[in-house]
Short mmCIF file of C-alpha atoms in Angstrom, two decimals:
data_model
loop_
_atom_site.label_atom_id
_atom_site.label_comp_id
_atom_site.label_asym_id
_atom_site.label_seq_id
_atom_site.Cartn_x
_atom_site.Cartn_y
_atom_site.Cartn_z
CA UNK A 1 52.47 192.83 -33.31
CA UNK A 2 55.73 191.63 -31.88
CA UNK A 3 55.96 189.03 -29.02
CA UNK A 4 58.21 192.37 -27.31
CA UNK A 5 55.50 194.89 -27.97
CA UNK A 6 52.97 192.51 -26.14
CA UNK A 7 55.17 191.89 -23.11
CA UNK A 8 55.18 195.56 -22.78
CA UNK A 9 51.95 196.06 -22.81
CA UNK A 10 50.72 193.66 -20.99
CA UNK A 11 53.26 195.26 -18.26
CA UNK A 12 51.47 198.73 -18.95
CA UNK A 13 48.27 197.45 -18.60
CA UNK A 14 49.16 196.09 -14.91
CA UNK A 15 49.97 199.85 -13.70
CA UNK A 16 47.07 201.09 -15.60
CA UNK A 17 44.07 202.38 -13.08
CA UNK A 18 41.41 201.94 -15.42
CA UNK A 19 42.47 198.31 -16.30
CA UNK A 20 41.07 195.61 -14.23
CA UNK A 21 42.57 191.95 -14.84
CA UNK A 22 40.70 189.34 -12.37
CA UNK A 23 41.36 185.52 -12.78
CA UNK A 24 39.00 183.01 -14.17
CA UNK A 25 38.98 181.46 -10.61
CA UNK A 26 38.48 184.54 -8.99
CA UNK A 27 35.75 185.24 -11.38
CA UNK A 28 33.29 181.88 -10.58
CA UNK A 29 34.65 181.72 -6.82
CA UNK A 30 32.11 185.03 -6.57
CA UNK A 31 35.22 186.89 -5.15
CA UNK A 32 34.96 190.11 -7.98
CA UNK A 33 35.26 193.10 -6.01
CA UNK A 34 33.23 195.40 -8.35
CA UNK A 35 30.79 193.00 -9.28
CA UNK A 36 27.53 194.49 -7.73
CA UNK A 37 29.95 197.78 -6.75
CA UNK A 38 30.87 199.55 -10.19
CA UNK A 39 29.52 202.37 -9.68
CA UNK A 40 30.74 202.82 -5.61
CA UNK A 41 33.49 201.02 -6.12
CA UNK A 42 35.21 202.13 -8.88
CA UNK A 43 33.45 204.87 -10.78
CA UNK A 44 32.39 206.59 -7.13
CA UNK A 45 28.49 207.92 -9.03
CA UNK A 46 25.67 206.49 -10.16
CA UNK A 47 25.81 207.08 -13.85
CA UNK A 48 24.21 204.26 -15.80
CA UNK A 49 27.00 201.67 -16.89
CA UNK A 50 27.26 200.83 -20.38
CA UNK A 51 29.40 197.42 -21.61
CA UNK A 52 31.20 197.03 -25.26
CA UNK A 53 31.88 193.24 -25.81
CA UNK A 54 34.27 192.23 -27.44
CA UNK A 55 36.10 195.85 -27.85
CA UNK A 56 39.07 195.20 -29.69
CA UNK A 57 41.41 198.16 -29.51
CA UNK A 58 38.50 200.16 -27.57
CA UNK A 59 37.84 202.63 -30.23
CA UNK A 60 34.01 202.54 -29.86
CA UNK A 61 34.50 202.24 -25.82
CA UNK A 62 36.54 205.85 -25.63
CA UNK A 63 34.65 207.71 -28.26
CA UNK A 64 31.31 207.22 -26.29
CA UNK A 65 33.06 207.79 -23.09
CA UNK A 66 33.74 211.16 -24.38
CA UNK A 67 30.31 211.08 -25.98
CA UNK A 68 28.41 210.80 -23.44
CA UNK A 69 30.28 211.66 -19.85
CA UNK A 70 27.33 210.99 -18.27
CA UNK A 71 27.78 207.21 -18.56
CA UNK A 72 30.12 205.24 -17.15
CA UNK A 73 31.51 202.35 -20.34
CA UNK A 74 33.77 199.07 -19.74
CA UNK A 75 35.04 197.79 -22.73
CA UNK A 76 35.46 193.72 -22.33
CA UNK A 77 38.24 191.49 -24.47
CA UNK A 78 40.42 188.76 -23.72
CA UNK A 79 42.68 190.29 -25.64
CA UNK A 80 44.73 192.90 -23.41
CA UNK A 81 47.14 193.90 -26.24
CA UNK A 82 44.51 194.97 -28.22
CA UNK A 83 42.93 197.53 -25.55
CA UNK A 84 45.93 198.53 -24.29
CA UNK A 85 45.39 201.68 -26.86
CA UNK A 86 42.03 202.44 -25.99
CA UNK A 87 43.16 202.30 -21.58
CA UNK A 88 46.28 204.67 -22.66
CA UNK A 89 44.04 207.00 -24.86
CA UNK A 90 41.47 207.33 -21.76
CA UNK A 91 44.46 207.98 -19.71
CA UNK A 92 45.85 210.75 -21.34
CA UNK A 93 42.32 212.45 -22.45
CA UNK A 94 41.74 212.25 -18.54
CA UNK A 95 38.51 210.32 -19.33
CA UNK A 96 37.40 209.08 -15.88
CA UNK A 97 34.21 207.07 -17.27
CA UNK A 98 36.18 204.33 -18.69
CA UNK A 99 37.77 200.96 -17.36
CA UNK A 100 38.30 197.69 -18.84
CA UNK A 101 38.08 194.24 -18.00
CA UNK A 102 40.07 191.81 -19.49
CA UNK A 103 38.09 188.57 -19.20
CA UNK A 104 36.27 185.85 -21.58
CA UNK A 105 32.89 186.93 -22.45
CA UNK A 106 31.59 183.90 -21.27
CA UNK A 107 32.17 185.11 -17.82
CA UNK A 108 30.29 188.44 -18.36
CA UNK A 109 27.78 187.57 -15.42
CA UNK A 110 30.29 187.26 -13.27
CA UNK A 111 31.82 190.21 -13.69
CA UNK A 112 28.67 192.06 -12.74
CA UNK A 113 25.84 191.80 -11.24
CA UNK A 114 21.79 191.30 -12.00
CA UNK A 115 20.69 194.41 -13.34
CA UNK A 116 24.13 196.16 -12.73
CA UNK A 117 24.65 197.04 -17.07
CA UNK A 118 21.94 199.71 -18.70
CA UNK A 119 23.07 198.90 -22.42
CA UNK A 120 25.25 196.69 -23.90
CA UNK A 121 27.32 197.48 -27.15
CA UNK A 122 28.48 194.18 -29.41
CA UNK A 123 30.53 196.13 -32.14
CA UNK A 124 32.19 194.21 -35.70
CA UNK A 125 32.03 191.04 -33.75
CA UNK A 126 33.69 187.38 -35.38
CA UNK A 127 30.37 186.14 -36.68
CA UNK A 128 31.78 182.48 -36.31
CA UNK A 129 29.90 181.51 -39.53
CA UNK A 130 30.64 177.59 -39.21
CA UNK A 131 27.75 175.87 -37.97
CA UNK A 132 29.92 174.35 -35.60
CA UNK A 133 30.97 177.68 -34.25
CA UNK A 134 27.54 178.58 -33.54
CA UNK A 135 28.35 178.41 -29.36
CA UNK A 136 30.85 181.30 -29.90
CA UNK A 137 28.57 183.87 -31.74
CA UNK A 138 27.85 187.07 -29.27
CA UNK A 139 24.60 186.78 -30.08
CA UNK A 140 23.22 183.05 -29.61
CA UNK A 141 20.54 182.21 -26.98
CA UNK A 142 23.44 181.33 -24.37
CA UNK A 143 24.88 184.56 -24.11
CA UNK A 144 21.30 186.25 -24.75
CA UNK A 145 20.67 184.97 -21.45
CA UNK A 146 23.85 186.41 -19.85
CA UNK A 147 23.19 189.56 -21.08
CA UNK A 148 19.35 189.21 -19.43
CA UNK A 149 21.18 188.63 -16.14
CA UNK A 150 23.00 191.59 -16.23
CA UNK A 151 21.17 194.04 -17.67
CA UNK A 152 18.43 196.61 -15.81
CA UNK A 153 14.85 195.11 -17.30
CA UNK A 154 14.79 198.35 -19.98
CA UNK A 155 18.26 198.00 -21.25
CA UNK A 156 19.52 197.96 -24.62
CA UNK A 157 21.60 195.61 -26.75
CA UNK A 158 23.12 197.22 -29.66
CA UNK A 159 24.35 194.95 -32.31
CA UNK A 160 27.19 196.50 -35.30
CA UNK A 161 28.77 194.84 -38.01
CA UNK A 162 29.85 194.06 -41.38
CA UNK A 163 28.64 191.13 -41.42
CA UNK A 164 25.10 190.16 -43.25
CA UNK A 165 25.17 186.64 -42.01
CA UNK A 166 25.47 187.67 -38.48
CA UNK A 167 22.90 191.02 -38.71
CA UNK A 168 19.85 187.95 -40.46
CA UNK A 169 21.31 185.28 -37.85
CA UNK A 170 20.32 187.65 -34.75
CA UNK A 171 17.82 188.72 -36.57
CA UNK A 172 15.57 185.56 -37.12
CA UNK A 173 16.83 184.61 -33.51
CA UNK A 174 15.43 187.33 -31.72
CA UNK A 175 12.03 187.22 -33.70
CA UNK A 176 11.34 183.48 -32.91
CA UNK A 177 12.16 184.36 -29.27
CA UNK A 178 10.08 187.38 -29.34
CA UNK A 179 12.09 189.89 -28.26
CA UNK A 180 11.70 193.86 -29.55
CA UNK A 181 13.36 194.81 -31.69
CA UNK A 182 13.41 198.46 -31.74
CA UNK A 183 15.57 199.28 -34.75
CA UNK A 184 17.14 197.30 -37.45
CA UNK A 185 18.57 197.83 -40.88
CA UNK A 186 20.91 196.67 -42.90
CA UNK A 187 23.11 199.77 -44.52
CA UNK A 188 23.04 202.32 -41.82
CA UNK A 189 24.77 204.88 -43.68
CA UNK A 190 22.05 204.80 -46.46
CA UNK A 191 19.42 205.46 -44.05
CA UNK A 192 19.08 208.86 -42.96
CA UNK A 193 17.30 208.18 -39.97
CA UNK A 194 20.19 205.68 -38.23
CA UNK A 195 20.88 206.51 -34.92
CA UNK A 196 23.82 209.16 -34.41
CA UNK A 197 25.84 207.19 -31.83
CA UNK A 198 25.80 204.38 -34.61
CA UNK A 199 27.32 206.59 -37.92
CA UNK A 200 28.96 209.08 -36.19
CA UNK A 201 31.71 206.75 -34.16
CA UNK A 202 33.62 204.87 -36.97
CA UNK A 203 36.38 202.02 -35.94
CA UNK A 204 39.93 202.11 -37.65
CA UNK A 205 38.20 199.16 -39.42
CA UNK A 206 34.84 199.86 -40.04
CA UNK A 207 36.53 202.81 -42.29
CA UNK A 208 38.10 200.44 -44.05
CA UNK A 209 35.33 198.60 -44.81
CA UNK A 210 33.29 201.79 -45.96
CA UNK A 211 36.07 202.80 -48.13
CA UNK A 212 35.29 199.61 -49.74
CA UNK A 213 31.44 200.01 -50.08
CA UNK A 214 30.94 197.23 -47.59
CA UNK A 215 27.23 198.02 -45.93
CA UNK A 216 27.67 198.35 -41.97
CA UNK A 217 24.41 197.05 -40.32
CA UNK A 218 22.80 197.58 -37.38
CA UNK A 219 19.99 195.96 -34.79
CA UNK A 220 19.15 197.60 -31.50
CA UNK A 221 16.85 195.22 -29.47
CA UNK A 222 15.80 194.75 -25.84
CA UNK A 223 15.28 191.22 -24.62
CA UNK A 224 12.17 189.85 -23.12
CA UNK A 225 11.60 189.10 -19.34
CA UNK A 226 11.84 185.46 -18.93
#
């Protein structure tokens, strides 16, 4: 994508109502607006709240926004380029149970509050498979504990991807920390009892990958109470 094509949407993103953009600062400072307030604040119900990490061009956020409209999703990424498509397609669908956040996931807890999130959606993340990148996997004990801060004590953690090392890395984690794993398998689309939401949303790249016979994977798990 052109250095042009970003400045302009990074500019669209600004005027953008279901875009939200807070600094780093404002972020630790406690001085979020909607954390703790989602659902007065912005959304105005009390639908539960469901959170894609990492959401790339928000493909998975919008199609179960229009999935299920009686949720309310935030798709999360650094990268504001890259949901800049998903904001504009909500836009124009007139999808009013969808915002993003353009933040580091790092931050996540900061953006909302404890037991603010019902389920949390980590779709085709980088599984970072140098040892050394081990901090920056969605899925290591660090950010497990985010995500326990965040979410209501029932919620969900859905885990899809490509990737074999990452789907046995979370895997072995969350046995040896003993949390439930409810599903897990590692072809979804050879098992005929897979979750719908999980085959039946496909990413611009995930169809690439099945065109190639690459096995998609899939864990849903809910985390102990520490």
């Amino acid at each position: 994508m052109g250095s042009k094509n970003k400045l302009k949407r990074f500019k669209e993103n600004e005027q953008f109502e279901n875009v939200i953009q807070p600094e780093r600062q404002e972020l630790q400072d406690g001085n979020f607006d909607f954390r703790g307030n989602w659902s007065r604040k912005f959304f105005k119900n009390d639908h539960p709240i469901v959170v894609e990490l990492g959401c790339g061009k928000g493909e998975y956020t919008v199609a179960l926004a229009q999935k299920y409209p009686e949720k309310n999703f935030i798709g999360v990424d650094i990268k504001g380029a890259r949901f800049w498509r998903g904001a504009k397609t909500a836009l124009e669908e007139d999808l009013p149970n969808v915002a993003f956040v353009r933040t580091q996931i790092e931050l996540i807890d900061y953006v909302f509050a404890q037991d603010e999130v019902s389920e949390i959606w980590i779709t085709f993340p980088d599984p970072q498979i140098k040892y050394k990148r081990t901090k920056h996997r969605l899925t290591n004990a660090e950010f497990l504990k985010r995500y326990r801060k965040i979410l209501k004590p029932e919620g969900y953690i859905h885990l899809k991807t490509d990737s074999e090392f990452m789907h046995g890395y979370t895997l072995g984690l969350l046995h040896g920390a003993g949390h439930e794993i409810e599903y897990a398998h590692h072809d979804v689309y050879s098992n005929e009892y897979s979750p719908e939401e999980v085959t039946s949303i496909q990413t611009f790249y995930e169809k690439q990958y099945l065109e190639k016979g690459k096995p998609i994977t899939y864990i849903r798990f809910r985390l102990k109470n520490s």
